[in-house]
XYZ file of C-alpha atoms in Angstrom:
315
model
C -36.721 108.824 -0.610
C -37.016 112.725 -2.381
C -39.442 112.155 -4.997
C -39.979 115.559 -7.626
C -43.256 117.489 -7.367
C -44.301 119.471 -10.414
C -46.342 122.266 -9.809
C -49.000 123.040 -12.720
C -51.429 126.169 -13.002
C -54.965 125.870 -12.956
C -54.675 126.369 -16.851
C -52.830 122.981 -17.473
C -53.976 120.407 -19.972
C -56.922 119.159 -18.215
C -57.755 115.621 -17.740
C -60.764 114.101 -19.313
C -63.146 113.857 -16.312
C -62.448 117.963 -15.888
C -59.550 117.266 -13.025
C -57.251 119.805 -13.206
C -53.209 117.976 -13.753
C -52.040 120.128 -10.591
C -54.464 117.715 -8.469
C -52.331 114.710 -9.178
C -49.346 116.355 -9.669
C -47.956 114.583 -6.040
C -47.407 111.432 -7.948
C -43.740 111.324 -8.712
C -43.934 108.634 -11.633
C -46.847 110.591 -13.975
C -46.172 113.016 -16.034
C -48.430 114.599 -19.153
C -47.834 111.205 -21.685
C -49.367 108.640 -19.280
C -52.062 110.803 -17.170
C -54.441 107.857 -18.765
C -52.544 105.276 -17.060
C -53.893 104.715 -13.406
C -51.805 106.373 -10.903
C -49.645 103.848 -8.378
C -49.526 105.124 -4.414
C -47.098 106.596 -2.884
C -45.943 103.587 -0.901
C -46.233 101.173 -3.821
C -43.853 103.321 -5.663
C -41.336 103.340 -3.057
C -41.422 99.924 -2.765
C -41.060 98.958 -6.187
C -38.518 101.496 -6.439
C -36.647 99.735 -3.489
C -36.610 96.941 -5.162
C -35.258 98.139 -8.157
C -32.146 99.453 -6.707
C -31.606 95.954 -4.891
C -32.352 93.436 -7.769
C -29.690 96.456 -9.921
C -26.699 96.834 -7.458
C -27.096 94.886 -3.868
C -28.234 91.695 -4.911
C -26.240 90.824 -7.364
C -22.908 92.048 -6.095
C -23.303 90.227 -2.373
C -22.589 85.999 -3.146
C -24.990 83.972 -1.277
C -23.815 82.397 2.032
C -23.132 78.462 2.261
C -25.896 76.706 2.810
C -25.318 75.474 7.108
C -26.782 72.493 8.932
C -26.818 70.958 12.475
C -25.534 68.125 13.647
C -25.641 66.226 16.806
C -22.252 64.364 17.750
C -22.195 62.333 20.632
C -18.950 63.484 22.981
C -18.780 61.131 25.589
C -15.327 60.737 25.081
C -14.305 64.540 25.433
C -16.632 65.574 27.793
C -18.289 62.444 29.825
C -21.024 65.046 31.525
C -21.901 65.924 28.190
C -23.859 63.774 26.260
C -23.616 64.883 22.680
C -23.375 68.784 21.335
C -25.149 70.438 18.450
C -23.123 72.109 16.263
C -23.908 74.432 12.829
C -21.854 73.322 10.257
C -21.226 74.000 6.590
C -21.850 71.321 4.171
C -17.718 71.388 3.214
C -16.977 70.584 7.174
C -14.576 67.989 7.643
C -14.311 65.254 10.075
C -11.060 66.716 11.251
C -12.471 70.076 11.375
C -15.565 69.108 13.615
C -13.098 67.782 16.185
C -11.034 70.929 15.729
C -14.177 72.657 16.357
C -15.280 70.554 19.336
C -12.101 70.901 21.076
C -11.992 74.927 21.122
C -15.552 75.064 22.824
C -14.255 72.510 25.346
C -11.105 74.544 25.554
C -8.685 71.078 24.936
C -6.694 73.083 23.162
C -3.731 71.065 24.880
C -4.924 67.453 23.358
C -3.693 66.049 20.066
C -6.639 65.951 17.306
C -5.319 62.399 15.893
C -6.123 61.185 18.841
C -10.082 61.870 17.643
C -12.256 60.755 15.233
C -16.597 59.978 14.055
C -17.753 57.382 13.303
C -21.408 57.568 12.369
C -24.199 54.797 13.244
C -26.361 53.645 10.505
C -30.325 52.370 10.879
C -31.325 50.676 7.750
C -34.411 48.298 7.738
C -34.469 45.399 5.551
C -37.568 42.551 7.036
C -39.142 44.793 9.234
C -36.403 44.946 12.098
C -33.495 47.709 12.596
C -29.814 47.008 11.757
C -27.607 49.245 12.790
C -24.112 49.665 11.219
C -21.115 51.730 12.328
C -18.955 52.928 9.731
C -15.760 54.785 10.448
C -15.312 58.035 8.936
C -11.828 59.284 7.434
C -10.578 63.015 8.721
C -12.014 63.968 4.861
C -15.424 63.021 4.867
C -18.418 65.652 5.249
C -20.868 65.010 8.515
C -23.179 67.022 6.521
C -22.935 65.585 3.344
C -23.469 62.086 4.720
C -26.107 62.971 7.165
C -28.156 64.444 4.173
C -28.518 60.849 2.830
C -30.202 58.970 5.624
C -33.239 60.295 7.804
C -31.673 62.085 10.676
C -33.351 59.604 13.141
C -31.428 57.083 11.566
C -28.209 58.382 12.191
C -25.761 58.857 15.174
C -22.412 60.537 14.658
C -20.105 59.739 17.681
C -16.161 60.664 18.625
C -13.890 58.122 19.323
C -10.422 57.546 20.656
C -7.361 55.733 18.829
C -4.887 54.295 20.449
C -1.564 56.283 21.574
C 1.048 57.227 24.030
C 2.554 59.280 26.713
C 5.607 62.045 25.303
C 7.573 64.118 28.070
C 8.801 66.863 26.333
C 11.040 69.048 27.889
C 9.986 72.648 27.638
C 12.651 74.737 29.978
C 13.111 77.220 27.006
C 9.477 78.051 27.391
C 9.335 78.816 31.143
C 12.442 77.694 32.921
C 10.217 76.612 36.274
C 8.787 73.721 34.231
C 10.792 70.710 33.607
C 8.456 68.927 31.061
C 4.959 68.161 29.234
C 3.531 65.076 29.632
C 1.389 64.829 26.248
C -0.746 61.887 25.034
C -0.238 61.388 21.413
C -1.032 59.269 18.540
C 1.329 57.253 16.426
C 1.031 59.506 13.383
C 1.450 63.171 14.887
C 4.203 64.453 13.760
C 7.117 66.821 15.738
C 5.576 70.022 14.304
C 2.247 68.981 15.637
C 3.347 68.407 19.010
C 5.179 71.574 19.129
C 2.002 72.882 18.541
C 0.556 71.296 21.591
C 3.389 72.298 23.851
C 2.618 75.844 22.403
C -1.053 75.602 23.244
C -0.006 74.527 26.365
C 1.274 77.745 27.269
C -1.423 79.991 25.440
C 1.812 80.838 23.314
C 1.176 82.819 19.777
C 4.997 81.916 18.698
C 5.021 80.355 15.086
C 6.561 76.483 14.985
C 9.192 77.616 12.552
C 11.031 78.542 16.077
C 11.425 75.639 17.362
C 12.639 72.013 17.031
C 13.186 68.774 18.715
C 15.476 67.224 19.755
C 16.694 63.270 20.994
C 18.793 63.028 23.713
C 20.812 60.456 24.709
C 21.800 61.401 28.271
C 24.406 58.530 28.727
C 26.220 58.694 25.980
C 25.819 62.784 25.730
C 24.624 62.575 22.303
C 21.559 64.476 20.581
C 20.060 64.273 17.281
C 17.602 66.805 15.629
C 14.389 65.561 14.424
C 12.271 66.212 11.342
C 9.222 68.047 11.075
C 7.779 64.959 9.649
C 9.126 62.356 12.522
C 6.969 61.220 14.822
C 8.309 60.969 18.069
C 5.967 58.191 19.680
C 7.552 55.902 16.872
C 11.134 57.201 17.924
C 10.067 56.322 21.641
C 8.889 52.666 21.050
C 12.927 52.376 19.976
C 13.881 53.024 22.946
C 15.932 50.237 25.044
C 15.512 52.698 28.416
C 13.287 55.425 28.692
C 15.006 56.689 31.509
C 18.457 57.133 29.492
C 16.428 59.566 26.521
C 14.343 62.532 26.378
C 12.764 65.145 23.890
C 14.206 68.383 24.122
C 12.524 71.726 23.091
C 14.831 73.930 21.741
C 14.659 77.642 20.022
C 16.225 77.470 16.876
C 18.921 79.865 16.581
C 18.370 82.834 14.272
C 19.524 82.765 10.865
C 20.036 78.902 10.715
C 17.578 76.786 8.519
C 14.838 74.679 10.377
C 15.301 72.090 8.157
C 17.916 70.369 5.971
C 19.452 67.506 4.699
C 23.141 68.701 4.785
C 25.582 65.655 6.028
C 25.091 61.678 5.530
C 24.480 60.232 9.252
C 24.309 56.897 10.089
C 19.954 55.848 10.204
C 19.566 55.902 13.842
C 22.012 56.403 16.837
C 19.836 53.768 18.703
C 21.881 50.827 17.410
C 25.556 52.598 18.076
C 24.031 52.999 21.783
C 22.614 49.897 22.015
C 25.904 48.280 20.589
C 27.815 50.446 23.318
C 25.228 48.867 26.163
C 26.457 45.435 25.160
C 29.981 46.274 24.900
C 29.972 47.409 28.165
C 28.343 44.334 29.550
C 31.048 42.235 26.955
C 34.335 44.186 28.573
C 33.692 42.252 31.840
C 34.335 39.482 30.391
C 37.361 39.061 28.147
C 39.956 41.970 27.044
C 40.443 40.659 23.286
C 36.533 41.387 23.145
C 36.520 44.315 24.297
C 39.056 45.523 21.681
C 37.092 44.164 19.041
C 34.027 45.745 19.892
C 35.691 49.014 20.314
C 36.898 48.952 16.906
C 33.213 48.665 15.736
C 31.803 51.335 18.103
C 34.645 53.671 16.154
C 33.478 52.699 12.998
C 29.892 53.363 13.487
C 30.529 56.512 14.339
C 32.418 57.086 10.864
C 31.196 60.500 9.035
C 33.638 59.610 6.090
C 31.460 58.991 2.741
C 30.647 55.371 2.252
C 29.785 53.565 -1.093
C 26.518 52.025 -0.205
C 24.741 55.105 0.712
C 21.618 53.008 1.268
C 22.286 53.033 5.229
C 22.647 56.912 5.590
C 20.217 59.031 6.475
C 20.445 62.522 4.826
C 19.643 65.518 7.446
């Protein structure tokens, strides 16, 4: 810090004990009007000067950082060498963004997050002896925010595992040497979000908006586009023969819309296949039947507008 000297002559205004003012003339902060004021040091004044220029410009232009905690979760189900990890989070952390969090330092970048959620354990003492309660968190609730309520002895925060299911997903258009992905999902992922997963799969920085889904009927050579909102384990479970379906990754061709709800289709193509299963079981048995349930296959097929529009689905 450049502080200004004065020089003064020996025949300055002299102070009242007979000190000449070039004696003190070092101090940067005195001048003639307050030589009866006691002089600060030189370290004093560049310390309160410091301080100035903080409290004027840095301080109060720099917000102040979220306040951050630590919280133990128990990971037995990710990891089950690992008995719990400590993580620093913000008091606005999410369920669902703790398990996000958890599954990047574990590098499970290929499992589905709704498979995963806390649920934290609960001491409370009522006649002396410890009750413990486990209450299930939603994806919303704050770790932090809940943990700041009860004494951190008395509280465990644990992941769990929901129930789901085994996708293939074939994923040729990705690397043609692979045939599919076998990915365990839950009920409520959606086909953007497992996408996603194939995508992680491959350490693959392409956006979603690429690519799409698709149902494949392999016996009857018929293939439907799904939603981003479907979820596929739901379209599985519809399935009368695994082996005659499939998911199918495919790159969305450039300059079509991803999504769209252009032509009336019948709800599902399950029931026209499944009707064509029985028919062909039926046409063993009598030829007048046969004809008949021809003449239905044809008119589930129908694209021509219909007055109850109640049984289309709009794609």
């Amino acid at each position: 810090m450049l502080k200004h000297v004065q020089v003064r002559s020996s025949s300055s205004l002299l102070r009242p004990g007979g000190q000449k003012a070039d004696t003190l003339s070092i101090n940067s902060n005195m001048s003639f009007c307050s030589l009866h004021e006691p002089a600060l040091s030189s370290r004093s004044s560049s310390y309160t000067s410091l301080n100035e220029t903080q409290s004027s410009t840095g301080s109060a232009s720099v917000p102040a950082a979220p306040p951050t905690t630590t919280v133990k979760v128990y990971t037995r189900c990710l990891r089950p060498d690992l008995e719990y990890k400590t993580m620093s989070v913000k008091y606005t952390t999410t369920c669902r963004d703790l398990v996000d969090q958890l599954l990047n330092k574990y590098r499970m970048k290929h499992r589905d997050p709704n498979l995963f959620f806390l649920t934290m354990e609960v001491a409370t003492r009522s006649t002396g002896a410890a009750v413990r309660t486990i209450l299930v968190l939603d994806d919303d609730s704050c770790p932090a925010q809940l943990q700041a309520c009860y004494p951190r002895a008395d509280s465990k925060f644990t992941v769990r595992m929901r129930h789901g299911g085994l996708v293939k997903v074939c994923d040729s258009v990705l690397m043609p040497e692979s045939k599919y992905k076998s990915l365990l999902i839950s009920e409520r992922t959606t086909v953007d979000q497992v996408i996603q997963l194939v995508l992680n799969c491959y350490n693959s920085s392409e956006s979603v908006n690429l690519f799409s889904i698709y149902e494949v009927c392999h016996t009857t050579s018929f293939e439907r586009k799904l939603h981003a909102d479907d979820r596929p384990l739901a379209i599985q479970q519809e399935w009368s023969s695994p082996a005659e379906y499939s998911f199918v990754l495919m790159k969305r061709p450039p300059g079509t819309p991803r999504s769209g709800r252009d032509f009336p289709l019948r709800r599902s193509f399950l029931h026209w296949s499944r009707g064509r299963e029985l028919n062909r079981l039926g046409r063993d048995k009598e030829t007048g039947e046969v004809r008949r349930t021809g003449s239905l296959r044809a008119g589930s097929l129908s694209l021509a507008p219909a007055r109850n529009y109640d049984s289309f689905l709009f794609i």
